XYZ file of C-alpha atoms in Angstrom:
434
model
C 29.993 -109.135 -166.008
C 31.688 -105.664 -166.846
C 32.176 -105.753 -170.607
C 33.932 -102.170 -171.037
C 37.853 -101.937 -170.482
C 38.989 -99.025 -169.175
C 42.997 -98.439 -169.926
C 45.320 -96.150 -168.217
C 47.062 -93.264 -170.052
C 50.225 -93.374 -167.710
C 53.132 -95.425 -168.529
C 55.078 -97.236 -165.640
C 58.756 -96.606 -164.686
C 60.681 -99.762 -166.835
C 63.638 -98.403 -165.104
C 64.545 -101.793 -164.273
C 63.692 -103.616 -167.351
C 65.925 -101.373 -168.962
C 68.677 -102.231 -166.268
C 68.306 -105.683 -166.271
C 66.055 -107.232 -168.646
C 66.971 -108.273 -172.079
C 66.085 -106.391 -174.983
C 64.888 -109.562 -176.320
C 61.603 -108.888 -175.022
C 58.914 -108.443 -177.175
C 55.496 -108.511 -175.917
C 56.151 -105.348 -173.229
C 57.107 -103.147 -176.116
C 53.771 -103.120 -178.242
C 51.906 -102.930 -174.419
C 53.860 -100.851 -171.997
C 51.899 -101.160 -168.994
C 52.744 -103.633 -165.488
C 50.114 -105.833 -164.918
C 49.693 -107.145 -161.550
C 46.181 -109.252 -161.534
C 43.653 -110.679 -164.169
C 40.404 -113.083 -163.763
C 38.359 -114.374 -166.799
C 38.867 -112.376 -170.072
C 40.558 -109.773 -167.838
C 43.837 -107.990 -167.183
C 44.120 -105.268 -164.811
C 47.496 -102.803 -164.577
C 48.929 -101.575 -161.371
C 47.366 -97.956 -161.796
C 43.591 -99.384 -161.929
C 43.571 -99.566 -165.352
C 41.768 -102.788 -166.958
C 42.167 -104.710 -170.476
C 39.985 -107.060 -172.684
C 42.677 -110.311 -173.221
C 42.191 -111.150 -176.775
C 45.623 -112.619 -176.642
C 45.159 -115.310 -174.238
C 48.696 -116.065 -173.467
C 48.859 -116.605 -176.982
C 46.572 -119.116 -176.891
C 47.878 -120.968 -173.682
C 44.499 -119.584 -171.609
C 42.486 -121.135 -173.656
C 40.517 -121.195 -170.315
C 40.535 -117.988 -169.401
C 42.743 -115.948 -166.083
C 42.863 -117.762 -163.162
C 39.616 -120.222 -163.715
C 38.376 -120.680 -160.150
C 37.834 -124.308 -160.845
C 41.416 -125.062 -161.771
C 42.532 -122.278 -159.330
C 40.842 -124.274 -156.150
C 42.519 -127.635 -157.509
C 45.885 -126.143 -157.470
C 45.318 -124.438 -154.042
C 43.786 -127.458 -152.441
C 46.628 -129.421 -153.452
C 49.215 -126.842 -152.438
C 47.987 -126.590 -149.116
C 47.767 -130.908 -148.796
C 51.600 -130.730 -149.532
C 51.248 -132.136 -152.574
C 54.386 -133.537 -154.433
C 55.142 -129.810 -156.600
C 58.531 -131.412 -158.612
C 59.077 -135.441 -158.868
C 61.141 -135.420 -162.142
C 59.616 -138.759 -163.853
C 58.491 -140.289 -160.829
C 55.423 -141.865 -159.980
C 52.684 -139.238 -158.472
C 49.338 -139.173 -157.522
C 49.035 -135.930 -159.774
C 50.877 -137.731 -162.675
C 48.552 -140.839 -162.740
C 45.186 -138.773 -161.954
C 46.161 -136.989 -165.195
C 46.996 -140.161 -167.506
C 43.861 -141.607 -165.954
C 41.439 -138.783 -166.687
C 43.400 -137.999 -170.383
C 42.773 -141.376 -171.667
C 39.220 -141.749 -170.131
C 38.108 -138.286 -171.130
C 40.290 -137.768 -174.293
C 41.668 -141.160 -175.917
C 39.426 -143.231 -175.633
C 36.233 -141.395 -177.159
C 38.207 -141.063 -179.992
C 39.657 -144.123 -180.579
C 43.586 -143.381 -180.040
C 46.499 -145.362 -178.489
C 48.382 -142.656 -177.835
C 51.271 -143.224 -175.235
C 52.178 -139.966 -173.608
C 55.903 -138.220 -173.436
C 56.395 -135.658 -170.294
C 59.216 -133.744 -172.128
C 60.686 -130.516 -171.057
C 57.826 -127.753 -170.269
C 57.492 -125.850 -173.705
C 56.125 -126.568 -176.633
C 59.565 -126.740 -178.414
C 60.548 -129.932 -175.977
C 57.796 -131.760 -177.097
C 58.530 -131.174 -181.475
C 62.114 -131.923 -180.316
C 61.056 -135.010 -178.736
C 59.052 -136.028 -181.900
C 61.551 -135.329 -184.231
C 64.564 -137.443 -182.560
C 61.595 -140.074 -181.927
C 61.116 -139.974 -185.785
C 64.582 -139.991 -186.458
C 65.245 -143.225 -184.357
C 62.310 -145.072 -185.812
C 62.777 -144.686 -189.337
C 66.981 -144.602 -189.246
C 66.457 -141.436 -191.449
C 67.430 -137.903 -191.616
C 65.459 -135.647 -193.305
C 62.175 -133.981 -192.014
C 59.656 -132.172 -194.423
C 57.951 -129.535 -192.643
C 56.195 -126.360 -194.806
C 56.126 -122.852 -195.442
C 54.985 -120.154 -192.778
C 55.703 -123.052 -190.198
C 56.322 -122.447 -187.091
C 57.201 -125.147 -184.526
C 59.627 -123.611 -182.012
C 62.820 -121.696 -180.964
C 65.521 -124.597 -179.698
C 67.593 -125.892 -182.656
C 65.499 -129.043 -184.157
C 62.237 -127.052 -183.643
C 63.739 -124.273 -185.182
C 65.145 -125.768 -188.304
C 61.967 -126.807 -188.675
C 60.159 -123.157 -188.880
C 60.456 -120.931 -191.506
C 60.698 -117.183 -190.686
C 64.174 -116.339 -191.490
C 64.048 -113.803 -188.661
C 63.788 -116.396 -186.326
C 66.411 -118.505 -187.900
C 68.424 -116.320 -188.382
C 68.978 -116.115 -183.944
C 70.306 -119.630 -184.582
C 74.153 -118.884 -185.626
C 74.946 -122.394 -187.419
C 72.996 -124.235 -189.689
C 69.831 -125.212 -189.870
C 69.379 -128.368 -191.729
C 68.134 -131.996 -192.521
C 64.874 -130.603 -193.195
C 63.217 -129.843 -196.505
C 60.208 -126.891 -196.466
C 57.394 -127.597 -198.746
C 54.514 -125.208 -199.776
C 51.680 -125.386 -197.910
C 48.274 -125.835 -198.429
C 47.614 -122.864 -200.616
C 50.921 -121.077 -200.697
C 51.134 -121.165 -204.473
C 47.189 -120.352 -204.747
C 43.891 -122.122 -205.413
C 44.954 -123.643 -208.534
C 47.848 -125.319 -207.507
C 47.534 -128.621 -205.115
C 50.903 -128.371 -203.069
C 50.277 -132.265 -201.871
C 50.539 -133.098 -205.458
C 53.550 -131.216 -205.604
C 55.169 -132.982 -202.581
C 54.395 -136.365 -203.743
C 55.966 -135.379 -207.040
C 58.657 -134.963 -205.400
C 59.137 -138.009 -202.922
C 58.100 -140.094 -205.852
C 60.825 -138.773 -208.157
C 64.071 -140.357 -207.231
C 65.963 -137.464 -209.416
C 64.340 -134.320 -206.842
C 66.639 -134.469 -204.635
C 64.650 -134.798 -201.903
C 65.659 -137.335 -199.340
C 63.300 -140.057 -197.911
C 62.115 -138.269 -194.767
C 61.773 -139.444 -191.254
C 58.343 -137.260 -190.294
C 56.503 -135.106 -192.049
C 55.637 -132.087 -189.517
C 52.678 -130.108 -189.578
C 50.107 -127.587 -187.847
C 46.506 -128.119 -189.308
C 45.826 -124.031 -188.769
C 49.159 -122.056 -188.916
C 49.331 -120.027 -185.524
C 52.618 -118.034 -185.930
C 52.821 -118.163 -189.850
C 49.358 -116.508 -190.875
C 46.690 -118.157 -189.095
C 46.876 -120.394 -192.865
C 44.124 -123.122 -192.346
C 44.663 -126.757 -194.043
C 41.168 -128.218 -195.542
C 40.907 -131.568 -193.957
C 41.020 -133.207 -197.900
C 44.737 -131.826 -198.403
C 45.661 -132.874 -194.652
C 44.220 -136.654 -195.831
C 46.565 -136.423 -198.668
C 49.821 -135.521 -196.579
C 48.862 -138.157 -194.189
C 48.533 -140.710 -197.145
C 51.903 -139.264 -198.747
C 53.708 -139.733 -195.071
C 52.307 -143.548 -195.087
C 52.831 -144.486 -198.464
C 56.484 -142.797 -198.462
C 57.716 -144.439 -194.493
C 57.503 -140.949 -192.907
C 56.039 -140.339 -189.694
C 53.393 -137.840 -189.452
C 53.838 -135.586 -186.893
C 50.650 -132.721 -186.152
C 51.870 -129.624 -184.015
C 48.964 -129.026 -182.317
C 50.932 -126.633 -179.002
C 48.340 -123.848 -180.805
C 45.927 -125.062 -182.643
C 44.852 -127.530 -180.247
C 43.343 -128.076 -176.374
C 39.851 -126.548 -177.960
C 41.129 -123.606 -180.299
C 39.542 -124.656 -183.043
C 36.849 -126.492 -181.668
C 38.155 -130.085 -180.620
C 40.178 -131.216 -177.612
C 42.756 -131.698 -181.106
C 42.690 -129.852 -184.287
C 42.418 -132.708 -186.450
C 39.638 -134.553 -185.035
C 36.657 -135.502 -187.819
C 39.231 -135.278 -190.892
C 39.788 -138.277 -191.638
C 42.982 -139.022 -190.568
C 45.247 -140.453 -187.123
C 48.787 -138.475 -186.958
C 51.221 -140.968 -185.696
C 52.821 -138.559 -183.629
C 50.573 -135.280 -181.876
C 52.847 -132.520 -180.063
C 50.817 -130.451 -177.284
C 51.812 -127.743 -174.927
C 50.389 -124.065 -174.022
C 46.783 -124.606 -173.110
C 47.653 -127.916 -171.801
C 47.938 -127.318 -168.396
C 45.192 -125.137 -168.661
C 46.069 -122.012 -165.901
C 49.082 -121.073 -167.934
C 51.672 -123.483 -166.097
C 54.452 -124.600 -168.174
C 53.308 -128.407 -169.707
C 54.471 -129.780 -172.686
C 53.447 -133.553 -174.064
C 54.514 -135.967 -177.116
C 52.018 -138.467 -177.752
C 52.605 -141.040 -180.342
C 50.394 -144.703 -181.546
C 51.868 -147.224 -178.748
C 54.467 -149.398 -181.344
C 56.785 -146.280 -181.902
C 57.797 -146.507 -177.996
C 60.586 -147.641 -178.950
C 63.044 -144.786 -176.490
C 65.354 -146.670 -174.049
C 64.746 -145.693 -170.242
C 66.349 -141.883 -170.007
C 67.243 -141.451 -173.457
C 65.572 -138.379 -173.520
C 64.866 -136.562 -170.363
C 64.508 -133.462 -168.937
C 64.423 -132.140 -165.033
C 61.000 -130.248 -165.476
C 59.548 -132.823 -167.115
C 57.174 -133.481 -164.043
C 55.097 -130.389 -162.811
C 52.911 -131.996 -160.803
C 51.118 -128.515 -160.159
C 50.661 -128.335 -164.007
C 49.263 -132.186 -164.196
C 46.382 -130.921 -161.017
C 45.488 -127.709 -163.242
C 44.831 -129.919 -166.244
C 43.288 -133.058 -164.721
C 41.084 -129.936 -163.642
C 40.339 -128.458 -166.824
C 39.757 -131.823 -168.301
C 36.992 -133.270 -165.887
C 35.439 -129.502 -166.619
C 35.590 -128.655 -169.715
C 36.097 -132.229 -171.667
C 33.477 -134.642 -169.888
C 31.031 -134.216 -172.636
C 30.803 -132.681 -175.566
C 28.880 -129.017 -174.831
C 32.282 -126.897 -173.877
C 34.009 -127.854 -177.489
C 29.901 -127.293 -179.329
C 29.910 -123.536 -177.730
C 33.704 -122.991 -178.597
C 32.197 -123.980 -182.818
C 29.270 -121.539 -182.221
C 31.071 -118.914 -180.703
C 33.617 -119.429 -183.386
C 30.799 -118.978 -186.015
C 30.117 -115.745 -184.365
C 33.830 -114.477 -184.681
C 33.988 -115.802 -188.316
C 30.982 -113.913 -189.212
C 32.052 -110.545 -187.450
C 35.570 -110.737 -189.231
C 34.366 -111.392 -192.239
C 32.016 -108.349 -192.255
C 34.896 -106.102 -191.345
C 37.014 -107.505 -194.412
C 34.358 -107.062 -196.745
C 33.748 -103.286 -195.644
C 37.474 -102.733 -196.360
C 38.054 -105.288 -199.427
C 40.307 -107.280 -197.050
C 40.564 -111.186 -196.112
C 40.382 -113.628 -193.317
C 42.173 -116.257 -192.195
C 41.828 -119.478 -189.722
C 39.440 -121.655 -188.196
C 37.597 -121.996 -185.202
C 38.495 -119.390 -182.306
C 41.920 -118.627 -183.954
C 40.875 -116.264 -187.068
C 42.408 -112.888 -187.973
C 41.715 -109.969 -190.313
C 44.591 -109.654 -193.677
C 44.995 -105.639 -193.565
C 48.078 -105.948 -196.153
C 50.731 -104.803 -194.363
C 52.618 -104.992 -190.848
C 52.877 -101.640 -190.649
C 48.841 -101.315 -190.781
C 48.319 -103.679 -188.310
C 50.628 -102.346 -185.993
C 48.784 -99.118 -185.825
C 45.604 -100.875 -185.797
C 46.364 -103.149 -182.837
C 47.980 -99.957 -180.699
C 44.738 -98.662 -181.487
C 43.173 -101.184 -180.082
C 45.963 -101.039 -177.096
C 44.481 -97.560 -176.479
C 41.379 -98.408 -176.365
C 41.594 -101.674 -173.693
C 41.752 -104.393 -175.702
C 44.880 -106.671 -175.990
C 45.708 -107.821 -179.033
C 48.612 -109.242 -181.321
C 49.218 -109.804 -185.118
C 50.929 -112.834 -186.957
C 52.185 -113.707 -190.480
C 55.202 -113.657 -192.145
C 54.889 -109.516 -192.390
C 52.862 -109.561 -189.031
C 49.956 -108.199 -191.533
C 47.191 -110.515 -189.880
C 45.377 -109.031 -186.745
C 45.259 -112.102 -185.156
C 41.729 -112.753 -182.352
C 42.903 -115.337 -179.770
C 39.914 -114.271 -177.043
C 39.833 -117.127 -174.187
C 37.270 -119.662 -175.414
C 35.351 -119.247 -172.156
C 34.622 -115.140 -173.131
C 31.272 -114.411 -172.889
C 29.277 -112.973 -176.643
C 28.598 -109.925 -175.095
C 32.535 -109.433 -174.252
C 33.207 -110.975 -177.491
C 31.403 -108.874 -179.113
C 32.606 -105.487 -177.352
C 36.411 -106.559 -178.039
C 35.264 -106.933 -181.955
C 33.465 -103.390 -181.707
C 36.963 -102.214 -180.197
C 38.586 -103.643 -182.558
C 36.269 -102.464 -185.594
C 36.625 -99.369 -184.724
C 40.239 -99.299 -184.968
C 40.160 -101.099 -188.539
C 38.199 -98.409 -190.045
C 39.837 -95.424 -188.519
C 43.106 -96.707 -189.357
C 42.380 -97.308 -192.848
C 40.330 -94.146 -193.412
C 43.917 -92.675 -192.128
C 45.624 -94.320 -194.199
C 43.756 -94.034 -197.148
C 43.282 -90.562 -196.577
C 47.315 -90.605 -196.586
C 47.599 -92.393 -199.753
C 45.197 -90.224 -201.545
C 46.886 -86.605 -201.246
């Protein structure tokens, strides 16, 4: 396997992107080229030019471009005539997924989940948990945390914190209460203390909540990682208070941090578990809401949604379960290849007096300031490899390689990627110092 990219200097004609294409778009601005094909860690642009994905679809190919083993599923089923759109009918794709999930995912861990097809997006499934939470409990109020981030549609979005993002939303975004975070106040301070404080004081002025939402590693907010003992404590706060507790997992889980879910071997059973992204495992829009069996409490098409049955999405991830899930060596390489990234990014921070962040294969580098890491990751454009940032200053270079990249390629990406760290900061040190 090659392990050098090789990126093109020429820019393509957006001539019609400018015409007709939103200037919402993000993505194409920090990586002006047109891709056309990609396999593995791989992207390849339309003048020849190839590109080290350590972006993954922001983490929804966990798997990798194209995985031949999920690719021949699809195509095999394409070509049978297979049922492609059903909305919530019965399907053979449908029930070889539910069969396969709870044989190779429930039931070796113990959970009586009941699975929600919502819309396709990750956002469709958190709305779907919040209204679920909200007509179990009879209550209003959701606690979800700082640096959160949990979706773009109006519930979802109330329930995320970057005011930039809010701010798209044009009325207001309320009936939810954000709370500091594991660690957002420092070491010293224990923010679950704080938050049962609060719930316990009936002066606060903090309403009884319906859920209590939260990602164990915080994707979009700063790759901020929960320790398992403070995630035990919101769980027993949620119980002990009538919330439901709600894990978004649309990031942090399908393997990214080294368990089919992120919160597996804490200590603790969310009673609601939001998945999408990797899900479907080849990038095909999938979203699911899985909650303990006695909150299924929704009346027949109370909540619905016409793409809530991709039946090519349900082949793709029977696929990539059977593969990848049957036994425990896929997730026990993801944990030592994550060991390998931890160590690498933690050498570069300690060369520059910086900081890391994460867990598992979803770590990034602190360099201080958005506008460092935006020169650091064009660097990195320049030289091949793909990759983003995240944080509420977008001052975290953020690594989301596929989980599937080989060490070698992992290791050439973090050379890439080393490389532009140091020159970078040698540039703008050297700035700061005249």
């Amino acid at each position: 396997m090659t392990m050098t990219p090789k990126p093109t200097q020429i820019i393509p004609d957006t001539g019609i992107y400018e015409r007709r294409e939103s200037i919402v778009r993000s993505y194409a601005r920090s990586m002006p080229r047109q891709f056309h094909r990609a396999e593995n860690v791989w992207m390849h642009d339309n003048q020849g030019g190839r590109y080290l994905d350590f972006l993954s679809g922001c983490s929804t190919l966990n798997y990798g471009h194209n995985h031949p083993i999920l690719k021949q599923a699809l195509l095999d089923y394409i070509m049978a005539d297979g049922i492609t759109h059903g909305l919530d009918l019965h399907t053979d794709a449908k029930a070889a997924f539910l069969e396969t999930f709870e044989e190779v995912i429930l039931q070796p861990r113990k959970l009586n989940y009941r699975a929600m097809f919502t819309g396709p997006t990750g956002t469709n499934a958190v709305e779907a948990a919040i209204k679920l939470a909200r007509k179990i409990t009879g209550r209003e109020m959701v606690i979800a945390f700082t640096n959160g981030f949990h979706g773009m549609t109006l519930g979802a979005l109330a329930c995320t914190g970057n005011a930039a993002k809010r701010g798209g939303a044009g009325v207001p975004l309320s009936h939810v209460s954000h709370e500091p975070y594991d660690g957002y106040h420092g070491p010293d301070v224990d923010t679950a203390d704080l938050l049962e404080q609060r719930l316990s004081d009936p002066s606060s002025g903090l309403d009884a909540p319906a859920a209590i939402l939260v990602e164990t590693v915080q994707g979009e907010g700063g790759l901020n990682a929960a320790s398992p003992a403070w995630l035990r404590k919101i769980a027993a706060i949620a119980k002990r208070h009538g919330a439901l507790l709600i894990v978004d997992d649309i990031q942090a889980g399908c393997g990214r941090t080294g368990g089919f879910f992120s919160f597996e071997d804490m200590g603790f059973t969310p009673d609601i578990v939001t998945l999408a992204k990797s899900l479907s495992g080849m990038g095909l829009p999938f979203a699911l809401t899985l909650f303990r069996a006695e909150l299924d409490q929704w009346s027949p098409g109370e909540h619905n949604g016409t793409f809530r049955g991709n039946n090519h999405a349900f082949v793709t991830a029977t696929a990539a379960l059977r593969h990848f899930w049957s036994n425990d060596s896929f997730a026990a390489d993801v944990r030592r290849r994550g060991a390998l990234l931890e160590s690498r990014l933690d050498k570069m921070a300690r060369e520059h007096g910086l900081t890391t962040r994460g867990r598992g294969m979803m770590r990034g580098i602190d360099v201080g300031s958005g506008e460092i890491a935006s020169v650091i990751t064009a660097a990195c454009f320049a030289r091949g490899l793909i990759i983003e940032t995240s944080g509420p200053h977008d001052e975290i270079v953020k690594v989301l390689a596929p989980l599937i990249i080989d060490d070698a390629v992992l290791s050439a990406g973090l050379d890439i990627l080393e490389t532009s760290v140091r020159e970078t900061l040698a540039a703008a040190f050297g700035v700061a110092a005249e």
